[in-house]
mmCIF file of N, CA and C in Angstrom:
data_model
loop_
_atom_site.group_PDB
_atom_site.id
_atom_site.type_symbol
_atom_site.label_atom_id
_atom_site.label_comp_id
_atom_site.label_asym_id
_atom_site.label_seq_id
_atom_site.Cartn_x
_atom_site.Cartn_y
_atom_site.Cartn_z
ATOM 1 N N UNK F 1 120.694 239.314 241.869
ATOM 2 C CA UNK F 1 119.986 239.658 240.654
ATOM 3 C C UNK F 1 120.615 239.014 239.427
ATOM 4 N N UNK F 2 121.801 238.802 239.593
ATOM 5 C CA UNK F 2 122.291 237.940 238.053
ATOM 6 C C UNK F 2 122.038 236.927 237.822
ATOM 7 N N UNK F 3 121.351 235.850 238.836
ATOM 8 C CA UNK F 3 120.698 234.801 237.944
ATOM 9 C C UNK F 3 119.924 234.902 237.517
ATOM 10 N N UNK F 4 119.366 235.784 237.621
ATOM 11 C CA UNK F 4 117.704 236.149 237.900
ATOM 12 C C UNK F 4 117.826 236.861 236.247
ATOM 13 N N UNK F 5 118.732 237.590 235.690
ATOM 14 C CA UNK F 5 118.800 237.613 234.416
ATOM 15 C C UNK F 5 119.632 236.430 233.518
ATOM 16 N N UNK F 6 120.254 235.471 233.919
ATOM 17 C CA UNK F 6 120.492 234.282 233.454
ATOM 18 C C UNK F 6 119.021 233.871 232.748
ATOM 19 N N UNK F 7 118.267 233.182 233.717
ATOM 20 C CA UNK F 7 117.363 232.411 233.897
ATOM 21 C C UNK F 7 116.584 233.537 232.910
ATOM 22 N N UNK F 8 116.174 234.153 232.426
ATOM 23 C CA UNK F 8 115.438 235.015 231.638
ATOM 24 C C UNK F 8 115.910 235.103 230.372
ATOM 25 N N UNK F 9 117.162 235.219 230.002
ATOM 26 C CA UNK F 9 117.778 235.017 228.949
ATOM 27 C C UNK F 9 117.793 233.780 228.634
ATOM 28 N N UNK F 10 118.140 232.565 229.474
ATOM 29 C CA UNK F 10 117.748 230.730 229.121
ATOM 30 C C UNK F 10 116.379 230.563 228.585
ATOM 31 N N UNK F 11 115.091 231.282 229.404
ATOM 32 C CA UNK F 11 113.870 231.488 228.819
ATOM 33 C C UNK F 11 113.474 232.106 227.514
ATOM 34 N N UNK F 12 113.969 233.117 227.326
ATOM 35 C CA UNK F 12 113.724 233.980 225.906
ATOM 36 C C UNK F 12 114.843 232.834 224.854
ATOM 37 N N UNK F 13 115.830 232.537 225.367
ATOM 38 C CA UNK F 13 116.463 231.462 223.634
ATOM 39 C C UNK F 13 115.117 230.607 223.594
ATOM 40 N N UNK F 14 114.950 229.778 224.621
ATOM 41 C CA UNK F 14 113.998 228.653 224.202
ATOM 42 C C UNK F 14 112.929 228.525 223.849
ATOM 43 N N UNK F 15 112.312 230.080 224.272
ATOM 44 C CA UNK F 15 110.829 230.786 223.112
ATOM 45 C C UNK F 15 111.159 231.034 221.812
ATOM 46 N N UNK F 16 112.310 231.188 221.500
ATOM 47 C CA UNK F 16 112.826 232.025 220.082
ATOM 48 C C UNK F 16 113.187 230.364 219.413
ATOM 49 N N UNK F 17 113.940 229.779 220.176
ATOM 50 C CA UNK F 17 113.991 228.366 219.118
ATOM 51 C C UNK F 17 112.442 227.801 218.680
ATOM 52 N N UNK F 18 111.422 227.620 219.637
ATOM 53 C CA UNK F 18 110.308 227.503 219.852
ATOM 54 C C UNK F 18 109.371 227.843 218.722
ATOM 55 N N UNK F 19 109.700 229.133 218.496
ATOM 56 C CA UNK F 19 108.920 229.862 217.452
ATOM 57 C C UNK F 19 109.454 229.306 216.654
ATOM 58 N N UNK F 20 110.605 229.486 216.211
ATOM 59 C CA UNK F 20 111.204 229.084 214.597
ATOM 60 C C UNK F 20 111.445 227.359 214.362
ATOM 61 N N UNK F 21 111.031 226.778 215.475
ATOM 62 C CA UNK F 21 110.409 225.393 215.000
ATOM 63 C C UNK F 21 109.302 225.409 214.362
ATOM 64 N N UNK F 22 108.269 226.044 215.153
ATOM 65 C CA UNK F 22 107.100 226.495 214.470
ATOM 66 C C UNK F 22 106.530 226.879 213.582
ATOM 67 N N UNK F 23 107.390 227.994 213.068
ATOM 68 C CA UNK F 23 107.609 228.437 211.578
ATOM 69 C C UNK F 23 107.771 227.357 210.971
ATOM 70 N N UNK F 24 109.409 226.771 211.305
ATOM 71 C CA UNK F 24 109.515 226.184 210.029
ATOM 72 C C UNK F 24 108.911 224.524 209.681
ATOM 73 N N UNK F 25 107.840 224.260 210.223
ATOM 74 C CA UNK F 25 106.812 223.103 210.361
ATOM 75 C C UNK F 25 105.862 222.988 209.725
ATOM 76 N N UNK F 26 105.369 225.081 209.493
ATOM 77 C CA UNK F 26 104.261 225.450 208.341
ATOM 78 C C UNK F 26 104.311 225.634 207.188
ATOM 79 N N UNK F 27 106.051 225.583 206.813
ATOM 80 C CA UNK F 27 106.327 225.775 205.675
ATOM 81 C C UNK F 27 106.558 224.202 204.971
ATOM 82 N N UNK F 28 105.662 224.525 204.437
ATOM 83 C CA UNK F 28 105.569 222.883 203.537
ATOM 84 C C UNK F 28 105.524 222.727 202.340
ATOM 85 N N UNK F 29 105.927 222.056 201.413
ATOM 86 C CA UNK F 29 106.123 221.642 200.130
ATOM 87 C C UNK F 29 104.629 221.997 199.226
ATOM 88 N N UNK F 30 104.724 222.299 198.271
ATOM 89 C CA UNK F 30 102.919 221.931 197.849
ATOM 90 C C UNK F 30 102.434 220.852 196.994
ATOM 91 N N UNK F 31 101.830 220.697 197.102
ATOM 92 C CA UNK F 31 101.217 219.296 196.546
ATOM 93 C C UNK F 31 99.603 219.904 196.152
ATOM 94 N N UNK F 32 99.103 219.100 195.038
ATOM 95 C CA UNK F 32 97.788 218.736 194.606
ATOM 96 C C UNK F 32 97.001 218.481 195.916
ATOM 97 N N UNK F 33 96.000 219.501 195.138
ATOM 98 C CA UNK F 33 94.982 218.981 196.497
ATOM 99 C C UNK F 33 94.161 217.616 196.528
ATOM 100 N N UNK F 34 94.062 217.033 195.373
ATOM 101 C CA UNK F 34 93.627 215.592 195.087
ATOM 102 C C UNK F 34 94.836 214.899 194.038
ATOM 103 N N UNK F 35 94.666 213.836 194.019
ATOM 104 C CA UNK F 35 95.086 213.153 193.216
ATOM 105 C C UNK F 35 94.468 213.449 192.007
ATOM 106 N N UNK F 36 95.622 213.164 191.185
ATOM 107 C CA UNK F 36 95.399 213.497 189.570
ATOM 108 C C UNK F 36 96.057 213.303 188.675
ATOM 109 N N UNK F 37 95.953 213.622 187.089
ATOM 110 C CA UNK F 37 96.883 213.228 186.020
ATOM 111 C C UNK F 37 97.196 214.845 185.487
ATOM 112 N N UNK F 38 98.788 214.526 185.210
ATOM 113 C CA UNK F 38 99.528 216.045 184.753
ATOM 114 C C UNK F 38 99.262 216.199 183.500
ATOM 115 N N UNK F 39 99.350 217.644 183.139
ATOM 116 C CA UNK F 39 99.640 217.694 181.821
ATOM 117 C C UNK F 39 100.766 218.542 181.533
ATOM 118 N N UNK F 40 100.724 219.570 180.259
ATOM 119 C CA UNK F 40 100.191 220.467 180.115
ATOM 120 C C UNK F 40 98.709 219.850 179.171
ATOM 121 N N UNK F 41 98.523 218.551 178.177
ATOM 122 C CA UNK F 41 97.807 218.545 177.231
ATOM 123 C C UNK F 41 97.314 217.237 177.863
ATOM 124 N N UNK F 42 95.950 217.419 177.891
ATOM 125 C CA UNK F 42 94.784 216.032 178.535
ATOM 126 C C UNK F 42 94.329 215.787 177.591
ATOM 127 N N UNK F 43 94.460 214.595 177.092
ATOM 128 C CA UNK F 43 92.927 213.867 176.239
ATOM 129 C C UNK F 43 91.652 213.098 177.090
ATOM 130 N N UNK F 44 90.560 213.824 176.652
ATOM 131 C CA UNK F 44 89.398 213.320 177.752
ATOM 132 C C UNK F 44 88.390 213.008 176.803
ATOM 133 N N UNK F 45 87.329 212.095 177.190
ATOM 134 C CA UNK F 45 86.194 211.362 176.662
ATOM 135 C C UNK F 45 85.220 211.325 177.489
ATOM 136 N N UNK F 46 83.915 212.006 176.876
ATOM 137 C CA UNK F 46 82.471 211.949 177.929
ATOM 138 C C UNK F 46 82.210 210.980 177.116
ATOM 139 N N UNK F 47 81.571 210.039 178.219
ATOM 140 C CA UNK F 47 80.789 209.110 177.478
ATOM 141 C C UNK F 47 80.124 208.652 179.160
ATOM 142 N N UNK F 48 78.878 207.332 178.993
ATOM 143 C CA UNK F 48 77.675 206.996 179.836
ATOM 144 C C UNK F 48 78.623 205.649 180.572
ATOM 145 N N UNK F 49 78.242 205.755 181.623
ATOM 146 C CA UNK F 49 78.681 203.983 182.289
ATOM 147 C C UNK F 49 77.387 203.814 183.142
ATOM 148 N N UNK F 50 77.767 202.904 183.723
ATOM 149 C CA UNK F 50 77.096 201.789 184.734
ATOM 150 C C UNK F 50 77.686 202.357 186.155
ATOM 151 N N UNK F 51 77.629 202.951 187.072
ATOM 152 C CA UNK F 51 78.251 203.177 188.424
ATOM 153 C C UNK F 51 77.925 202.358 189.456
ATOM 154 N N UNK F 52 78.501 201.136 190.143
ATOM 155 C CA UNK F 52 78.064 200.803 190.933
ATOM 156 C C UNK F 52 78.008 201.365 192.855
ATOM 157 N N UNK F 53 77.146 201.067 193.012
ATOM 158 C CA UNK F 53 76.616 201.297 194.412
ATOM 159 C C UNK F 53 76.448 200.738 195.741
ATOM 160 N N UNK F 54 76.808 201.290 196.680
ATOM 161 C CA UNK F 54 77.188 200.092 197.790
ATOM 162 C C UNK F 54 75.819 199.379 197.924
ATOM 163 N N UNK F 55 74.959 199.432 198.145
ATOM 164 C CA UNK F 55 74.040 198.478 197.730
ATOM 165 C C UNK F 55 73.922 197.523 196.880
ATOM 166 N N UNK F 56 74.486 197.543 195.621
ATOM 167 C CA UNK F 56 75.096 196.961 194.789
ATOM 168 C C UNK F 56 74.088 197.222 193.604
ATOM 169 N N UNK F 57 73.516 198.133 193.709
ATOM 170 C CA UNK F 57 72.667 198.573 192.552
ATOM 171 C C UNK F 57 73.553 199.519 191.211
ATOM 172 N N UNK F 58 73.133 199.575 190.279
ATOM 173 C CA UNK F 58 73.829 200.245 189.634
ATOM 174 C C UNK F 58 73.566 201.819 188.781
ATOM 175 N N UNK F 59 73.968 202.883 188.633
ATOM 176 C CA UNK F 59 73.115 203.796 188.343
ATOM 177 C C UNK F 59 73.794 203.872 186.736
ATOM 178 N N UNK F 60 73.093 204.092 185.667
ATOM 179 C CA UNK F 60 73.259 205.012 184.562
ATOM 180 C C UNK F 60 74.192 206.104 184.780
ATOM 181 N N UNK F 61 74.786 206.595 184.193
ATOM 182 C CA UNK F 61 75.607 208.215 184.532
ATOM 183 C C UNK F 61 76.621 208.627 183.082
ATOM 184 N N UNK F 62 76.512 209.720 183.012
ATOM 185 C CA UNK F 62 77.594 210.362 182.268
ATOM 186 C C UNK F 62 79.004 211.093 182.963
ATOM 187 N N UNK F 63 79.852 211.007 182.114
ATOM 188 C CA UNK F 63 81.278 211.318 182.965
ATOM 189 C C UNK F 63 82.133 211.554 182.072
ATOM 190 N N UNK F 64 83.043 211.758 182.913
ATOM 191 C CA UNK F 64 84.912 212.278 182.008
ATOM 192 C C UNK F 64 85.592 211.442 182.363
ATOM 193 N N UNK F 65 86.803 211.290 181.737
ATOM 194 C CA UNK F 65 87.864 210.295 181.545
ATOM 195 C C UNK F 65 88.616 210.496 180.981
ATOM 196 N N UNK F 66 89.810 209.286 181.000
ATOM 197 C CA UNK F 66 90.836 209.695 179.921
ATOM 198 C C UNK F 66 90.978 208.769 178.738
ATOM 199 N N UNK F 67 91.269 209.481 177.559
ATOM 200 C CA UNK F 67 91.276 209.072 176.066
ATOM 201 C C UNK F 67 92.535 208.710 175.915
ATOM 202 N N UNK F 68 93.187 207.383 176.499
ATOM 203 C CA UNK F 68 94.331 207.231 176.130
ATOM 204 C C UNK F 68 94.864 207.278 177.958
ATOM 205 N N UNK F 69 96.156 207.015 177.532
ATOM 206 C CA UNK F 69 97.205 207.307 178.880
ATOM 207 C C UNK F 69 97.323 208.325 179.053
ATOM 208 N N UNK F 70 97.051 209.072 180.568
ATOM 209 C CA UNK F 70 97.752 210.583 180.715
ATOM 210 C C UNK F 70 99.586 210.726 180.622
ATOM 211 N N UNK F 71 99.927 211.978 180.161
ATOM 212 C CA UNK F 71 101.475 212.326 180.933
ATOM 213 C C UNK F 71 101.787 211.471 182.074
ATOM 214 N N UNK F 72 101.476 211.618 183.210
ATOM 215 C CA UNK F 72 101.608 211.459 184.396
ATOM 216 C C UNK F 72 100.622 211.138 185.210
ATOM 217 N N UNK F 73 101.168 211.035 186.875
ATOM 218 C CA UNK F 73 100.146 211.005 187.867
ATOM 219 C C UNK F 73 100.855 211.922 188.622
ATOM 220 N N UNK F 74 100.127 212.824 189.506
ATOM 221 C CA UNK F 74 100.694 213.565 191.108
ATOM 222 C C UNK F 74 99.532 213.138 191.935
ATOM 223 N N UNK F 75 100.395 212.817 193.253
ATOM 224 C CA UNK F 75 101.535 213.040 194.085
ATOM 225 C C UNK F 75 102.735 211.716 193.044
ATOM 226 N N UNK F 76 104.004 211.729 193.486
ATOM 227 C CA UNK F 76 104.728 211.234 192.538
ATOM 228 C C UNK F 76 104.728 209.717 193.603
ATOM 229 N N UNK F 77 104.091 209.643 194.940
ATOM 230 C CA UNK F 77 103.865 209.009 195.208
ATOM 231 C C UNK F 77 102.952 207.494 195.311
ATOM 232 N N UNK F 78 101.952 208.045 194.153
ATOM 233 C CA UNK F 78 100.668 207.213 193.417
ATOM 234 C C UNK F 78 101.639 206.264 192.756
ATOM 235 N N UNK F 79 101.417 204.409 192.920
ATOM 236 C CA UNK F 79 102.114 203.605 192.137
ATOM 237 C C UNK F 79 100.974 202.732 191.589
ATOM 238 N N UNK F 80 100.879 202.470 190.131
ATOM 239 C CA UNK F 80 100.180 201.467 189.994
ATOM 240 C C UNK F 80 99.057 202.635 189.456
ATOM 241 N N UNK F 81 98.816 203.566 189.106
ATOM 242 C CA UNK F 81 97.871 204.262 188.724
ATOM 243 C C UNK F 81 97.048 204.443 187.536
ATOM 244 N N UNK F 82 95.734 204.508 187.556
ATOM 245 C CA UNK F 82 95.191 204.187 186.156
ATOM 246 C C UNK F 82 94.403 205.428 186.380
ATOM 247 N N UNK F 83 93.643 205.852 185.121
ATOM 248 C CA UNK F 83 92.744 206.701 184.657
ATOM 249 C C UNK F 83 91.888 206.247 183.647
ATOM 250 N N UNK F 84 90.480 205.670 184.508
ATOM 251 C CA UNK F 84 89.824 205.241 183.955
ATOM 252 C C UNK F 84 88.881 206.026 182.616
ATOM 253 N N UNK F 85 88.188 205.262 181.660
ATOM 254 C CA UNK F 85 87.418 206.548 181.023
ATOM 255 C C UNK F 85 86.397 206.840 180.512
ATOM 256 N N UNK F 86 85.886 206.480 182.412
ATOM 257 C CA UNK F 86 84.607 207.375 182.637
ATOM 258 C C UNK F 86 84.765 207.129 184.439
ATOM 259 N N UNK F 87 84.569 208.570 184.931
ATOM 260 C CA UNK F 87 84.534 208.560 186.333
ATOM 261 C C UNK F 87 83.852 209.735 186.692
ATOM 262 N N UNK F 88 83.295 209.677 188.065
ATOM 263 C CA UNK F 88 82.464 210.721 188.656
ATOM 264 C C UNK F 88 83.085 211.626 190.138
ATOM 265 N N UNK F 89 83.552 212.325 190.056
ATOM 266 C CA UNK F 89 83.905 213.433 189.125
ATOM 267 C C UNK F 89 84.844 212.999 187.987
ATOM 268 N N UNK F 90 85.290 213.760 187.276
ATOM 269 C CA UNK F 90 86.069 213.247 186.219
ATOM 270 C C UNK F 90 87.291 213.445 187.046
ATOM 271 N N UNK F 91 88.284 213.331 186.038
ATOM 272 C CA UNK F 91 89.731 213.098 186.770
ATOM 273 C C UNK F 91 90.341 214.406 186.909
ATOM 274 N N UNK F 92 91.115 214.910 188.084
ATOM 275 C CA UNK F 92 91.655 215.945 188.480
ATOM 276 C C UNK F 92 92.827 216.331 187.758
ATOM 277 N N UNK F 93 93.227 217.729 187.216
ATOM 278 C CA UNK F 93 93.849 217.612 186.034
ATOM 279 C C UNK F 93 94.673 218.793 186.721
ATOM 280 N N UNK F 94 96.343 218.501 186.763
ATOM 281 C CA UNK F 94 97.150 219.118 188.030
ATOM 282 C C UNK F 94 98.403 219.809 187.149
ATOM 283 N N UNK F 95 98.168 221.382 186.915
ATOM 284 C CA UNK F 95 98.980 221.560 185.892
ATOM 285 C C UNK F 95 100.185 222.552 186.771
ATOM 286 N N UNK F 96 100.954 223.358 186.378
ATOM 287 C CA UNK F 96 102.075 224.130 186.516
ATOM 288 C C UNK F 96 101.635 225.550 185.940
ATOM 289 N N UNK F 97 101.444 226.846 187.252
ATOM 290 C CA UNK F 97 101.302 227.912 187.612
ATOM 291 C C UNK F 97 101.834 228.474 185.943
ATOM 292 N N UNK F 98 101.137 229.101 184.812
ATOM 293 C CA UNK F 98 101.858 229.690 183.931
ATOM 294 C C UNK F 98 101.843 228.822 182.591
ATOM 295 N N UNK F 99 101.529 227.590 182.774
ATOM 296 C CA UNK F 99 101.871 227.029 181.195
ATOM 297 C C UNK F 99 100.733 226.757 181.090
ATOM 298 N N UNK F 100 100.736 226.674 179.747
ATOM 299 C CA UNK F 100 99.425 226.979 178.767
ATOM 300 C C UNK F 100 98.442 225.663 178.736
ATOM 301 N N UNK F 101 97.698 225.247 178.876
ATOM 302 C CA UNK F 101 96.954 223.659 179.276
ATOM 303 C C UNK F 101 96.244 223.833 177.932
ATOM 304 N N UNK F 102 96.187 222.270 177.539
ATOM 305 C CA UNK F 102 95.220 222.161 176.094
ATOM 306 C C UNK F 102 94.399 220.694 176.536
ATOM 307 N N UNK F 103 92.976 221.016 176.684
ATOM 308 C CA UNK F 103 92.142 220.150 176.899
ATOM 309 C C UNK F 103 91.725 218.961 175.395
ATOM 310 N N UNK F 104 91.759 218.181 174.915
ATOM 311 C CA UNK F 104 90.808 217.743 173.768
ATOM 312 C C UNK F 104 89.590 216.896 174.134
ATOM 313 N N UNK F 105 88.583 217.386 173.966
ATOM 314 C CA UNK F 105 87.357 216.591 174.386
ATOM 315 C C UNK F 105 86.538 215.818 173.635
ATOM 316 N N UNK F 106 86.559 214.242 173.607
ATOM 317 C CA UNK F 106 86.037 213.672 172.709
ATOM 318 C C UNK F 106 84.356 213.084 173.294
ATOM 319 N N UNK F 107 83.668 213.747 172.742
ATOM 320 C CA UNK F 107 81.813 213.689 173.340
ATOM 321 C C UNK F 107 81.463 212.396 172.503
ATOM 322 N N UNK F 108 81.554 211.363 173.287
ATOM 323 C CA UNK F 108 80.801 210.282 172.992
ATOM 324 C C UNK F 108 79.667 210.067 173.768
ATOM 325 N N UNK F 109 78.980 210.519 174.029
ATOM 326 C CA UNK F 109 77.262 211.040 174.776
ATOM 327 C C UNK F 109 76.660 210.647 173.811
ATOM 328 N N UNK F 110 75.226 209.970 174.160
ATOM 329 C CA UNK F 110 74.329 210.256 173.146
ATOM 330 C C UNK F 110 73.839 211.001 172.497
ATOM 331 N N UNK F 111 73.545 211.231 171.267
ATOM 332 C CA UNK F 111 73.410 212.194 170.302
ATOM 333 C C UNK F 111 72.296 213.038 171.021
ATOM 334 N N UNK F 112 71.093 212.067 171.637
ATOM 335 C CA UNK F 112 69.980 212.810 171.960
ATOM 336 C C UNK F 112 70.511 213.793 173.340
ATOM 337 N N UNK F 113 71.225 213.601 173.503
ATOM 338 C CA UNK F 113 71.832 214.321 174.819
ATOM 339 C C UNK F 113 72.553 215.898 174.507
ATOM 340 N N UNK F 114 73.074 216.166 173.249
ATOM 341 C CA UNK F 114 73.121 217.372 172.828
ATOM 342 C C UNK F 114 75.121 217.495 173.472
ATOM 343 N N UNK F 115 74.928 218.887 173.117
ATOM 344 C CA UNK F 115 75.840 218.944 173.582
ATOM 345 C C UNK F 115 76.505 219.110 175.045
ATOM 346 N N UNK F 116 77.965 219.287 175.212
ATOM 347 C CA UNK F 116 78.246 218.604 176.842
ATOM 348 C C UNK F 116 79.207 220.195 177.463
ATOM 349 N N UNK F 117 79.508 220.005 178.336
ATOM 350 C CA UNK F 117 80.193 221.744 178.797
ATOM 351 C C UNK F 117 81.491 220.676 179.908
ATOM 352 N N UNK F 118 82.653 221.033 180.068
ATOM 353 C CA UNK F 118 83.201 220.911 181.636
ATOM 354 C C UNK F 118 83.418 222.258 182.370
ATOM 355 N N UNK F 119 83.692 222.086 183.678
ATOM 356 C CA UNK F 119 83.693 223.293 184.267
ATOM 357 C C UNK F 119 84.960 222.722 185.489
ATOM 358 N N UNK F 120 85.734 223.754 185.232
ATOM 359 C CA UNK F 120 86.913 223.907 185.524
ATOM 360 C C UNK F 120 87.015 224.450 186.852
ATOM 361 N N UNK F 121 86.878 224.580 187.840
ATOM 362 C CA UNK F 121 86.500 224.960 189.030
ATOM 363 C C UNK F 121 88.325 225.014 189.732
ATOM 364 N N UNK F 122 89.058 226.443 189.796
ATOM 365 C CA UNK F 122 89.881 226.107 190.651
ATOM 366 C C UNK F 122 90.952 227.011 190.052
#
């Protein structure tokens, strides 16, 4: 009978290492769920472009962008990064749990177009 609890005890370590590989595999860093520009303070600009299309047609459209250079980019991995200003969706805006975010929105839309709303989803 004593190997017989050997061999059971060799089994139960290597479930228990097992698990806590496991565990610690799910515990992961967090990151932005898209790519984006940091703030706390964004300068953004609606205004109309040209979108092209894989067809190569082009559509009319209104959009967001950035007014100027952002702070930053996340992931800190993005090299070479621009923020164009006008894109569809607009640009993903990746702030820090608690600090205070200040949007400035400059509506260059056509007048006949009235006024413009963003919606912050998240």
């Amino acid at each position: 009978m004593r190997p017989m609890k050997m061999t059971n005890a060799i089994l139960k370590t290597r479930l228990l290492l097992a698990a806590m590989v496991a565990v610690t595999s799910l515990t992961a860093t967090a990151h932005a769920a898209a790519p984006g520009i940091t703030g706390p303070t964004f300068n953004l600009i609606a205004q109309t472009a040209l979108l092209n299309q894989p067809d190569g047609n082009a559509v009319y459209s209104w959009g967001y962008g950035c007014n100027g250079a952002p702070a930053g980019f996340a992931p800190a991995a993005i090299t070479n990064a621009t923020c164009p200003t006008m894109q569809v969706p607009g640009p993903t805006l990746i702030v820090t749990e608690g600090q205070t975010v200040t949007v400035n929105l400059t509506n260059n839309l056509p007048a006949a177009a009235g006024n413009t709303s963003i919606l912050f989803p998240g």
